[in-house]
Amino acid sequence: MARPQPYDRTADPSRPDGEQAAWDTPSGLVAMYAPTALVPYYRITWGNPQEGTSAGRYFDRAWAKALAREQLILSGATPRTELSASAGIDYWLSPERPKPKGTWGESHTKTMTYYATRYFRPVFGSVRHLDLRRSHLQTAVNLAPTESEGRNVRRAARSLVGALRQGDYLLETQVIDLGTVWWHGVRATTVVEQGDGPVDFVPRHQRPTHDQVRALREAMTARRRRGRKAWRALAVELAAYSGVRRGELAVLDDATVHTDGRIRVQWRLETIGGPHLAPPKGNKRRWTTYPQVTPTGFPLAEAIEHRLAEIAQERSAGTNPSGLLFPSERGTWLLGGNFHRDVFEPAALAAEWPFRDEVKPWGAGKTRRQRTWSLTWHSLRHTFVTWQLEDLGQPASRVATLAGHESAEFTLRRYVSGAKDDIADSLAALGWEGHPALPSYPPARSYG
């Protein structure tokens, strides 16, 4: 390795005249030292404990670096701002980092770790924190394959930037505005074989039968009731034979449920960020219907009329000011977690709905037993769609409207069949016997 050449003052015309060998920047935060026989370069030092670096062989360039360093210090630079963004990403993912809403769950941690590996580190993992800009985050968001995934990456990026500020990895004056960061990726068009799309087919064992609906309703009725809980049986039958989702069911009131068989679904209960009203799933407000008597023999129309009369009395007494069909004990919205724990699970156990016990990780080195239901409250919605299509023979387009699906094709693929063996069933219905198995084709090519 070549030895550094001695400093030549005559080759450094920008150095001030005189024998001065050290200079301080205007605010006195950085000191610059002239070259010596042992160290033939200018050096700048700052901070406590002291840090320093070589600034080159010429005064003007070294002085410019000293002034730039002072500006960084005035802007809140710390040793961490000099590190690459990978160090800040590690801090963001660290279980020890204080978080606004407590520790992350296992699933959320896995998701954020995936985003860091897939999107953040490849784009700006080697960039110094003080050089991090909005454009780096925009590039990471654009790597997402779909618009919905891009929204998730953007939310993760907002969390990351907040953690970097929390850990003093960014300058105080460093602005990274995510307000204008949106997914600008390419919407690819993919050609697939029929039945290979992203819509999940709902198998028969995940659709409660009429007998299972009846058992759940009777279990609701048999349970010891406290306060206003006579509506539990009504909630089961209405969910199973009107297709109203649980969040939508929670906000139904005496103005949206009519005695002529109609229900207006205008809102759902959203709990993220605190309980509040939000448009229904897919922003699809709709009308749906309910029968006078359900397939389980329950007089649904009569029960609704009776419940609406109760609501009028509750409004007068001030115990249900919003006129909710299914209120909490305090006359407010019944939250999903409370509903599942206090209402659904005890009745489902009594009705012998199928479930399995699983052991799940819980904290560091711990586990817990968890009951996983094969049929859930949402499964009652599958009963509604199957009943409409198969028992009543309603066209898929009408059922899609009642259920709030995006299209009739979605309804058919989700409930009638999304399986590849449809053609085999068709051949059997036409009397063809012993037909060969269908060939498997290579994956369809994707065209951008």
mmCIF file of N, CA, C and O in Angstrom, residues 200-231:
data_model
loop_
_atom_site.group_PDB
_atom_site.id
_atom_site.type_symbol
_atom_site.label_atom_id
_atom_site.label_comp_id
_atom_site.label_asym_id
_atom_site.label_seq_id
_atom_site.Cartn_x
_atom_site.Cartn_y
_atom_site.Cartn_z
ATOM 1 N N ASP A 200 -62.187 -17.789 -3.211
ATOM 2 C CA ASP A 200 -62.165 -19.059 -2.490
ATOM 3 C C ASP A 200 -63.555 -19.681 -2.473
ATOM 4 O O ASP A 200 -64.528 -19.049 -2.057
ATOM 5 N N PHE A 201 -63.627 -20.933 -2.902
ATOM 6 C CA PHE A 201 -64.882 -21.675 -2.863
ATOM 7 C C PHE A 201 -65.183 -22.060 -1.417
ATOM 8 O O PHE A 201 -64.294 -22.484 -0.672
ATOM 9 N N VAL A 202 -66.423 -21.887 -0.990
ATOM 10 C CA VAL A 202 -66.826 -22.223 0.374
ATOM 11 C C VAL A 202 -67.343 -23.660 0.380
ATOM 12 O O VAL A 202 -68.413 -23.937 -0.157
ATOM 13 N N PRO A 203 -66.593 -24.595 0.966
ATOM 14 C CA PRO A 203 -67.041 -25.993 0.958
ATOM 15 C C PRO A 203 -68.268 -26.194 1.833
ATOM 16 O O PRO A 203 -68.607 -25.362 2.677
ATOM 17 N N ARG A 204 -68.923 -27.308 1.632
ATOM 18 C CA ARG A 204 -70.196 -27.586 2.325
ATOM 19 C C ARG A 204 -70.052 -27.602 3.839
ATOM 20 O O ARG A 204 -70.929 -27.147 4.561
ATOM 21 N N HIS A 205 -68.938 -28.117 4.338
ATOM 22 C CA HIS A 205 -68.810 -28.244 5.789
ATOM 23 C C HIS A 205 -68.638 -26.888 6.471
ATOM 24 O O HIS A 205 -68.684 -26.805 7.699
ATOM 25 N N GLN A 206 -68.447 -25.830 5.682
ATOM 26 C CA GLN A 206 -68.340 -24.493 6.254
ATOM 27 C C GLN A 206 -69.644 -23.706 6.127
ATOM 28 O O GLN A 206 -69.666 -22.503 6.385
ATOM 29 N N ARG A 207 -70.708 -24.370 5.717
ATOM 30 C CA ARG A 207 -72.016 -23.721 5.601
ATOM 31 C C ARG A 207 -72.970 -24.378 6.602
ATOM 32 O O ARG A 207 -73.320 -25.554 6.452
ATOM 33 N N PRO A 208 -73.388 -23.662 7.619
ATOM 34 C CA PRO A 208 -74.310 -24.269 8.595
ATOM 35 C C PRO A 208 -75.598 -24.740 7.914
ATOM 36 O O PRO A 208 -76.185 -24.027 7.091
ATOM 37 N N THR A 209 -76.027 -25.934 8.265
ATOM 38 C CA THR A 209 -77.306 -26.432 7.767
ATOM 39 C C THR A 209 -78.439 -25.755 8.534
ATOM 40 O O THR A 209 -78.223 -25.097 9.550
ATOM 41 N N HIS A 210 -79.672 -25.943 8.034
ATOM 42 C CA HIS A 210 -80.832 -25.398 8.740
ATOM 43 C C HIS A 210 -80.923 -25.980 10.156
ATOM 44 O O HIS A 210 -81.296 -25.273 11.104
ATOM 45 N N ASP A 211 -80.562 -27.259 10.295
ATOM 46 C CA ASP A 211 -80.600 -27.874 11.622
ATOM 47 C C ASP A 211 -79.569 -27.230 12.557
ATOM 48 O O ASP A 211 -79.841 -27.032 13.752
ATOM 49 N N GLN A 212 -78.397 -26.908 12.030
ATOM 50 C CA GLN A 212 -77.371 -26.270 12.866
ATOM 51 C C GLN A 212 -77.772 -24.840 13.242
ATOM 52 O O GLN A 212 -77.490 -24.383 14.346
ATOM 53 N N VAL A 213 -78.443 -24.146 12.328
ATOM 54 C CA VAL A 213 -78.948 -22.809 12.645
ATOM 55 C C VAL A 213 -79.992 -22.905 13.757
ATOM 56 O O VAL A 213 -79.985 -22.111 14.713
ATOM 57 N N ARG A 214 -80.888 -23.889 13.638
ATOM 58 C CA ARG A 214 -81.925 -24.071 14.655
ATOM 59 C C ARG A 214 -81.285 -24.380 16.016
ATOM 60 O O ARG A 214 -81.707 -23.830 17.052
ATOM 61 N N ALA A 215 -80.259 -25.241 16.018
ATOM 62 C CA ALA A 215 -79.599 -25.599 17.275
ATOM 63 C C ALA A 215 -78.945 -24.376 17.920
ATOM 64 O O ALA A 215 -79.012 -24.195 19.144
ATOM 65 N N LEU A 216 -78.311 -23.524 17.115
ATOM 66 C CA LEU A 216 -77.684 -22.325 17.674
ATOM 67 C C LEU A 216 -78.744 -21.376 18.227
ATOM 68 O O LEU A 216 -78.574 -20.811 19.316
ATOM 69 N N ARG A 217 -79.830 -21.217 17.506
ATOM 70 C CA ARG A 217 -80.897 -20.314 17.974
ATOM 71 C C ARG A 217 -81.505 -20.823 19.280
ATOM 72 O O ARG A 217 -81.735 -20.053 20.213
ATOM 73 N N GLU A 218 -81.744 -22.126 19.355
ATOM 74 C CA GLU A 218 -82.325 -22.683 20.585
ATOM 75 C C GLU A 218 -81.355 -22.555 21.750
ATOM 76 O O GLU A 218 -81.768 -22.321 22.895
ATOM 77 N N ALA A 219 -80.042 -22.689 21.475
ATOM 78 C CA ALA A 219 -79.057 -22.518 22.534
ATOM 79 C C ALA A 219 -79.025 -21.072 23.015
ATOM 80 O O ALA A 219 -78.868 -20.804 24.209
ATOM 81 N N MET A 220 -79.202 -20.145 22.100
ATOM 82 C CA MET A 220 -79.279 -18.738 22.479
ATOM 83 C C MET A 220 -80.476 -18.494 23.399
ATOM 84 O O MET A 220 -80.396 -17.753 24.378
ATOM 85 N N THR A 221 -81.588 -19.113 23.054
ATOM 86 C CA THR A 221 -82.817 -18.922 23.832
ATOM 87 C C THR A 221 -82.717 -19.565 25.211
ATOM 88 O O THR A 221 -83.212 -19.025 26.211
ATOM 89 N N ALA A 222 -82.061 -20.723 25.279
ATOM 90 C CA ALA A 222 -81.986 -21.468 26.536
ATOM 91 C C ALA A 222 -81.010 -20.861 27.531
ATOM 92 O O ALA A 222 -81.123 -21.104 28.736
ATOM 93 N N ARG A 223 -80.058 -20.089 27.034
ATOM 94 C CA ARG A 223 -79.064 -19.521 27.946
ATOM 95 C C ARG A 223 -79.718 -18.551 28.920
ATOM 96 O O ARG A 223 -80.673 -17.862 28.594
ATOM 97 N N ARG A 224 -79.134 -18.488 30.147
ATOM 98 C CA ARG A 224 -79.641 -17.545 31.140
ATOM 99 C C ARG A 224 -79.432 -16.132 30.624
ATOM 100 O O ARG A 224 -78.338 -15.741 30.256
ATOM 101 N N ARG A 225 -80.476 -15.359 30.587
ATOM 102 C CA ARG A 225 -80.404 -14.011 30.028
ATOM 103 C C ARG A 225 -80.349 -12.991 31.150
ATOM 104 O O ARG A 225 -80.937 -13.157 32.204
ATOM 105 N N ARG A 226 -79.631 -11.920 30.878
ATOM 106 C CA ARG A 226 -79.507 -10.826 31.828
ATOM 107 C C ARG A 226 -79.715 -9.522 31.060
ATOM 108 O O ARG A 226 -79.062 -9.283 30.045
ATOM 109 N N GLY A 227 -80.620 -8.701 31.515
ATOM 110 C CA GLY A 227 -80.890 -7.454 30.801
ATOM 111 C C GLY A 227 -81.619 -7.714 29.495
ATOM 112 O O GLY A 227 -82.398 -8.656 29.366
ATOM 113 N N ARG A 228 -81.356 -6.877 28.507
ATOM 114 C CA ARG A 228 -82.049 -6.986 27.222
ATOM 115 C C ARG A 228 -81.308 -7.973 26.325
ATOM 116 O O ARG A 228 -80.480 -7.599 25.510
ATOM 117 N N LYS A 229 -81.618 -9.252 26.460
ATOM 118 C CA LYS A 229 -80.969 -10.252 25.624
ATOM 119 C C LYS A 229 -81.965 -11.183 24.957
ATOM 120 O O LYS A 229 -81.600 -12.226 24.440
ATOM 121 N N ALA A 230 -83.227 -10.816 24.980
ATOM 122 C CA ALA A 230 -84.227 -11.652 24.330
ATOM 123 C C ALA A 230 -84.061 -11.641 22.823
ATOM 124 O O ALA A 230 -84.641 -12.482 22.131
ATOM 125 N N TRP A 231 -83.258 -10.692 22.296
ATOM 126 C CA TRP A 231 -83.106 -10.594 20.848
ATOM 127 C C TRP A 231 -82.092 -11.586 20.282
ATOM 128 O O TRP A 231 -81.853 -11.619 19.081
#
